[in-house]
PDB file of C-alpha atoms in Angstrom:
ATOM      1  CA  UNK S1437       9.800 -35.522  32.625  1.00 45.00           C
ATOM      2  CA  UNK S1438       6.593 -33.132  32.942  1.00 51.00           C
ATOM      3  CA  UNK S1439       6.431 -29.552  32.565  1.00 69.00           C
ATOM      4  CA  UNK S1440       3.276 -28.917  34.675  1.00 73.00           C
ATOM      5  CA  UNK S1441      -0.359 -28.641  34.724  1.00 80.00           C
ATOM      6  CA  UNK S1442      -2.190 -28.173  31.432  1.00 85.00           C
ATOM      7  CA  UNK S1443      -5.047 -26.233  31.392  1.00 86.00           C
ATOM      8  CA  UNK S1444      -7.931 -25.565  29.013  1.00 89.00           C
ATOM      9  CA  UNK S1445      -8.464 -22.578  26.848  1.00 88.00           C
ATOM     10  CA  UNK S1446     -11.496 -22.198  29.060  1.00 88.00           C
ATOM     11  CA  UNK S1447     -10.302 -22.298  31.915  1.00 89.00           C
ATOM     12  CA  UNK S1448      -7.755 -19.479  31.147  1.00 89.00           C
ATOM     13  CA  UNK S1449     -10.081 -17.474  29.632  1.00 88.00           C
ATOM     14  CA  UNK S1450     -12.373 -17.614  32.520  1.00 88.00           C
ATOM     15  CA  UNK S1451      -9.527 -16.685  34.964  1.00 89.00           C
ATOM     16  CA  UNK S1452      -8.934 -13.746  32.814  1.00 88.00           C
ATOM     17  CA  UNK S1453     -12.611 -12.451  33.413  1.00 88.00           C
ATOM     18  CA  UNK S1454     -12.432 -12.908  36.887  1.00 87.00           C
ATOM     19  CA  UNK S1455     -10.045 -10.279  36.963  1.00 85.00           C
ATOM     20  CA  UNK S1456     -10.831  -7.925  33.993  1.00 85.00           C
ATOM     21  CA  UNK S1457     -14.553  -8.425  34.214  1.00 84.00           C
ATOM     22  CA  UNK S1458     -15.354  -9.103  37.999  1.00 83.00           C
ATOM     23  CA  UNK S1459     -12.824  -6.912  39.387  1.00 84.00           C
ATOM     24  CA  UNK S1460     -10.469  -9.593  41.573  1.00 85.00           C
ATOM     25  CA  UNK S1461      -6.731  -9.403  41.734  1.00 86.00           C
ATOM     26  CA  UNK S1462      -4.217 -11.367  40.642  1.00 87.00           C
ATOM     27  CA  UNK S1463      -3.248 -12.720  43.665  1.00 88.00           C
ATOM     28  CA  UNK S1464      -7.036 -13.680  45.077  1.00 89.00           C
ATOM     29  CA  UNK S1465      -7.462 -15.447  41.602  1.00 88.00           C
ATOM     30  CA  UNK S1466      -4.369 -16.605  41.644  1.00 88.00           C
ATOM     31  CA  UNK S1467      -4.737 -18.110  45.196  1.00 89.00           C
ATOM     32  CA  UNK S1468      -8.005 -19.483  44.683  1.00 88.00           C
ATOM     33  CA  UNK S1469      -7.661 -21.523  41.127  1.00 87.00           C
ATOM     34  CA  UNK S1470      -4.013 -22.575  42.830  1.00 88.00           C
ATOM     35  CA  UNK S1471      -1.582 -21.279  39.733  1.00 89.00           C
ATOM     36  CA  UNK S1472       1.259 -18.529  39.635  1.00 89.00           C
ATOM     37  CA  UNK S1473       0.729 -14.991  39.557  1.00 89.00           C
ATOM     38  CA  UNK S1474       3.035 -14.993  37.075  1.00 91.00           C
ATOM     39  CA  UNK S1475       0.943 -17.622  34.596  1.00 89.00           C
ATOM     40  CA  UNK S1476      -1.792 -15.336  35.612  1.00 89.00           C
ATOM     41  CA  UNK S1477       0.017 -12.364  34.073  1.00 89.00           C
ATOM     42  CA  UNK S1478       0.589 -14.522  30.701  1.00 91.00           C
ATOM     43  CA  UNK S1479      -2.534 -15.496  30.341  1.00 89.00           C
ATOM     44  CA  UNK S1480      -3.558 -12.240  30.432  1.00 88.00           C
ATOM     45  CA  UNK S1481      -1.529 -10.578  28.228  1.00 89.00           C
ATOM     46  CA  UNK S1482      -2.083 -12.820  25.577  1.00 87.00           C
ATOM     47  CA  UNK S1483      -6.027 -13.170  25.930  1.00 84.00           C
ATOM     48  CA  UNK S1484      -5.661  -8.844  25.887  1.00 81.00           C
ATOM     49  CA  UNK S1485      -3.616  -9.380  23.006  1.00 78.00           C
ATOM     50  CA  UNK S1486      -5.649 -11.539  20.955  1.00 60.00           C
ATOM     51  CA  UNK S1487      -8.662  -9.784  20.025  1.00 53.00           C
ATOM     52  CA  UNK S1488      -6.314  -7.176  18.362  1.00 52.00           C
ATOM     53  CA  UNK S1489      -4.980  -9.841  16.016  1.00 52.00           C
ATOM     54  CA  UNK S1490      -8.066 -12.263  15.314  1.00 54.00           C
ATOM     55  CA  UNK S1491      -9.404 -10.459  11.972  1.00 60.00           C
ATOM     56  CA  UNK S1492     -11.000 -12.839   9.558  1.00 73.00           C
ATOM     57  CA  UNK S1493      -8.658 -13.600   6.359  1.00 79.00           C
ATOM     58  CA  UNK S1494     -11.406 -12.074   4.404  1.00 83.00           C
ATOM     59  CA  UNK S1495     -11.203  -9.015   6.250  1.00 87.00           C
ATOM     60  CA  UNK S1496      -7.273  -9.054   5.995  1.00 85.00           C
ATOM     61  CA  UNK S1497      -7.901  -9.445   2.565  1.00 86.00           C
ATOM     62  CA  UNK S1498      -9.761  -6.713   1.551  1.00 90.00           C
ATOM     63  CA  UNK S1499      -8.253  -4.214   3.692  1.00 90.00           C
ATOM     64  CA  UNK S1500      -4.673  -5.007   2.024  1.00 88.00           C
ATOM     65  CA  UNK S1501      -6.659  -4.571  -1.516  1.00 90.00           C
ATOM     66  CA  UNK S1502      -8.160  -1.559  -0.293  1.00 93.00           C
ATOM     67  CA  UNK S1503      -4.818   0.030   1.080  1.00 91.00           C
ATOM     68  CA  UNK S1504      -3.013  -0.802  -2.378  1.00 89.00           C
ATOM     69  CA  UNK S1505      -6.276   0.614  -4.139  1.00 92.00           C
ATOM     70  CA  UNK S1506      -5.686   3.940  -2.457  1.00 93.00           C
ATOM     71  CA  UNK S1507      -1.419   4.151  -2.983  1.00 88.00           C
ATOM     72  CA  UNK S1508      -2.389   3.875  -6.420  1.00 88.00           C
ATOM     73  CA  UNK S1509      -5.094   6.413  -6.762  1.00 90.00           C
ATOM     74  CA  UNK S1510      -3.123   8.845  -4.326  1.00 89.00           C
ATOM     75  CA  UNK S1511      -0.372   8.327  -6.860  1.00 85.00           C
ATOM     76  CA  UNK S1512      -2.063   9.097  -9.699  1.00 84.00           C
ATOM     77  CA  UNK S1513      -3.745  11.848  -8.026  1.00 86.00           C
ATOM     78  CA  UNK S1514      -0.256  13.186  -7.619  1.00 83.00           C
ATOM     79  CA  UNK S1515       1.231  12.526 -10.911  1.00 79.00           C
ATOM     80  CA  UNK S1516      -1.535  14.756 -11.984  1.00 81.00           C
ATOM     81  CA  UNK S1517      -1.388  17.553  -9.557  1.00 79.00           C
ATOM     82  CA  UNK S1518       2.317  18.286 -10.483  1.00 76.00           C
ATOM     83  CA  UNK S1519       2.452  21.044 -13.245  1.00 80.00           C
ATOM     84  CA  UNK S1520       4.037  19.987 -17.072  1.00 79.00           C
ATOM     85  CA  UNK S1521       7.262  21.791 -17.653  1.00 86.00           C
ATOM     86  CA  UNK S1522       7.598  23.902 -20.325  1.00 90.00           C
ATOM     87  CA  UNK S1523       9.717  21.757 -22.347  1.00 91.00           C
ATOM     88  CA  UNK S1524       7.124  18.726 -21.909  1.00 88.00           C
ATOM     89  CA  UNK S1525       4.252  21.340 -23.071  1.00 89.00           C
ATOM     90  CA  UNK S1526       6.270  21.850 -25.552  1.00 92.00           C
ATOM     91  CA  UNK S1527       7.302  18.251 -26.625  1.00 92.00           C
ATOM     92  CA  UNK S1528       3.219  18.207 -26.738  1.00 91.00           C
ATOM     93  CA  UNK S1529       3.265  20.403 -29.193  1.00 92.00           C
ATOM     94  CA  UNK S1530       5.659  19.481 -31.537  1.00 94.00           C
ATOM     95  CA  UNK S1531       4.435  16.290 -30.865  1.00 93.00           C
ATOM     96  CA  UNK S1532       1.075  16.932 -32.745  1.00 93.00           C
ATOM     97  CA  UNK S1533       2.642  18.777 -35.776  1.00 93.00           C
ATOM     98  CA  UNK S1534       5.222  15.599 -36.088  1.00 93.00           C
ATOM     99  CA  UNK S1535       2.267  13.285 -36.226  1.00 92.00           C
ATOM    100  CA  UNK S1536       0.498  15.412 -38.640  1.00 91.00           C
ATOM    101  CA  UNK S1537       3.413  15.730 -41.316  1.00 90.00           C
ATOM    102  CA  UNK S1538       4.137  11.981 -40.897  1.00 90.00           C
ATOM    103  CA  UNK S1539       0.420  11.015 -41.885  1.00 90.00           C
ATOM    104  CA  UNK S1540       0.744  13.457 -44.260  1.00 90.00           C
ATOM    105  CA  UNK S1541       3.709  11.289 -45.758  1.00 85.00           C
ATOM    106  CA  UNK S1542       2.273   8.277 -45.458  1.00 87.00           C
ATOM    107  CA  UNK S1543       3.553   7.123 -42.918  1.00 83.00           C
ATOM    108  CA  UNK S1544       7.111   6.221 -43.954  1.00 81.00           C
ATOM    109  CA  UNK S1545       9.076   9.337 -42.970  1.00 82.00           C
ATOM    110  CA  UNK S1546      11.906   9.241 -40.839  1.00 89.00           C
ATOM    111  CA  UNK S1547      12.965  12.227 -38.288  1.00 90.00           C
ATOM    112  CA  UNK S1548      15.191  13.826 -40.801  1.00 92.00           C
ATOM    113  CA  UNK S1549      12.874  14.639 -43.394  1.00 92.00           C
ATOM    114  CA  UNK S1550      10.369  15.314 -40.524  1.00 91.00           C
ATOM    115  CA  UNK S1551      12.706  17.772 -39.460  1.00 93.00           C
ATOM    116  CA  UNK S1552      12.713  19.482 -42.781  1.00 92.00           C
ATOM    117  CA  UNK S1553       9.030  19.674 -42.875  1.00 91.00           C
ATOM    118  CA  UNK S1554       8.959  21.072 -39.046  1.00 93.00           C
ATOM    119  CA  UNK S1555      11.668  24.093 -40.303  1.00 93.00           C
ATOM    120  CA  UNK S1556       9.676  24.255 -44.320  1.00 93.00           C
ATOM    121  CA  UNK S1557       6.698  25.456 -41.389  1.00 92.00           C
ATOM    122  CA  UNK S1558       8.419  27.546 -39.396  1.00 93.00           C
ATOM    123  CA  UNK S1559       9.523  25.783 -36.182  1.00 91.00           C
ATOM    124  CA  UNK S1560      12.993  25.634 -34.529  1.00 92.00           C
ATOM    125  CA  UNK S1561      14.200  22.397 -33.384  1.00 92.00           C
ATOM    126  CA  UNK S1562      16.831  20.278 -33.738  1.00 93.00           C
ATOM    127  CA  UNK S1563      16.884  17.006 -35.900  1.00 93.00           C
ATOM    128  CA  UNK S1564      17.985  15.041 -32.449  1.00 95.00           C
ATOM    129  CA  UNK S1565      14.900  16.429 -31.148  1.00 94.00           C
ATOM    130  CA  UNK S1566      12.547  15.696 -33.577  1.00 93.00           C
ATOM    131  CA  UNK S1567      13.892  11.770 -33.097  1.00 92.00           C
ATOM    132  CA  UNK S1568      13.315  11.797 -28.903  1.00 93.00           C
ATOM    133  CA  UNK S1569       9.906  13.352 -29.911  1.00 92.00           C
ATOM    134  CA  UNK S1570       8.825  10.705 -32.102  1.00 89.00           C
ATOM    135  CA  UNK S1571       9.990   7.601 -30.250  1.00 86.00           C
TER     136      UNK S1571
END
């Protein structure tokens, strides 16, 4: 069984021009090259189409590099842009005296004696505290 006329890439994309570029309608080309409108119309649409589709993997490439370059950078950028809360300023804080005591120590203090050091200075804080600080 056949299923019609084959024709070349060529030749289609020579019928397109003849109506994009030379100004003919469908039907004169049509008509004169003796297809179907209608094949006409495909032909078209998926020469038009094309173009829009045919970048080079390279280009593909870089372009999806360069767009998950920038979500990355915009989401830094806006990780830093939002203000610290006043607890995490804190936590900062308390952060620095905990690591000065433990050097202080040696190194082998745990957060309870930490915490005793922390209130022997003067600060308020709980011994829980002192533990979420210094994980």
């Amino acid at each position: 069984m056949s299923k019609g006329k084959r024709y070349t890439q060529e030749f289609k994309i020579e019928a397109v021009k003849q109506i994009t570029e030379r100004g003919y309608s469908d039907a004169e080309v049509s008509e004169r090259l003796d297809i179907c409108t209608k094949t006409l119309y495909h032909w078209r649409s998926q020469l038009l189409r094309k173009p829009k589709q045919t970048k080079s993997s390279d280009e593909q490439l870089r372009v999806a590099k360069l767009k998950a370059q920038l979500k990355h950078v915009t989401e830094e950028r806006d990780i830093l842009k939002k203000p610290m809360s006043n607890r995490t300023l804190e936590d900062n804080r308390l952060l620095k005296l905990i690591n000065a005591f433990y050097v202080a120590r040696g190194g082998t203090y745990g957060s309870p004696w930490i915490h005793v050091d922390l209130r022997e200075a003067g600060e308020q804080c709980s011994v829980n505290r002192v533990a979420k600080v210094m994980r």
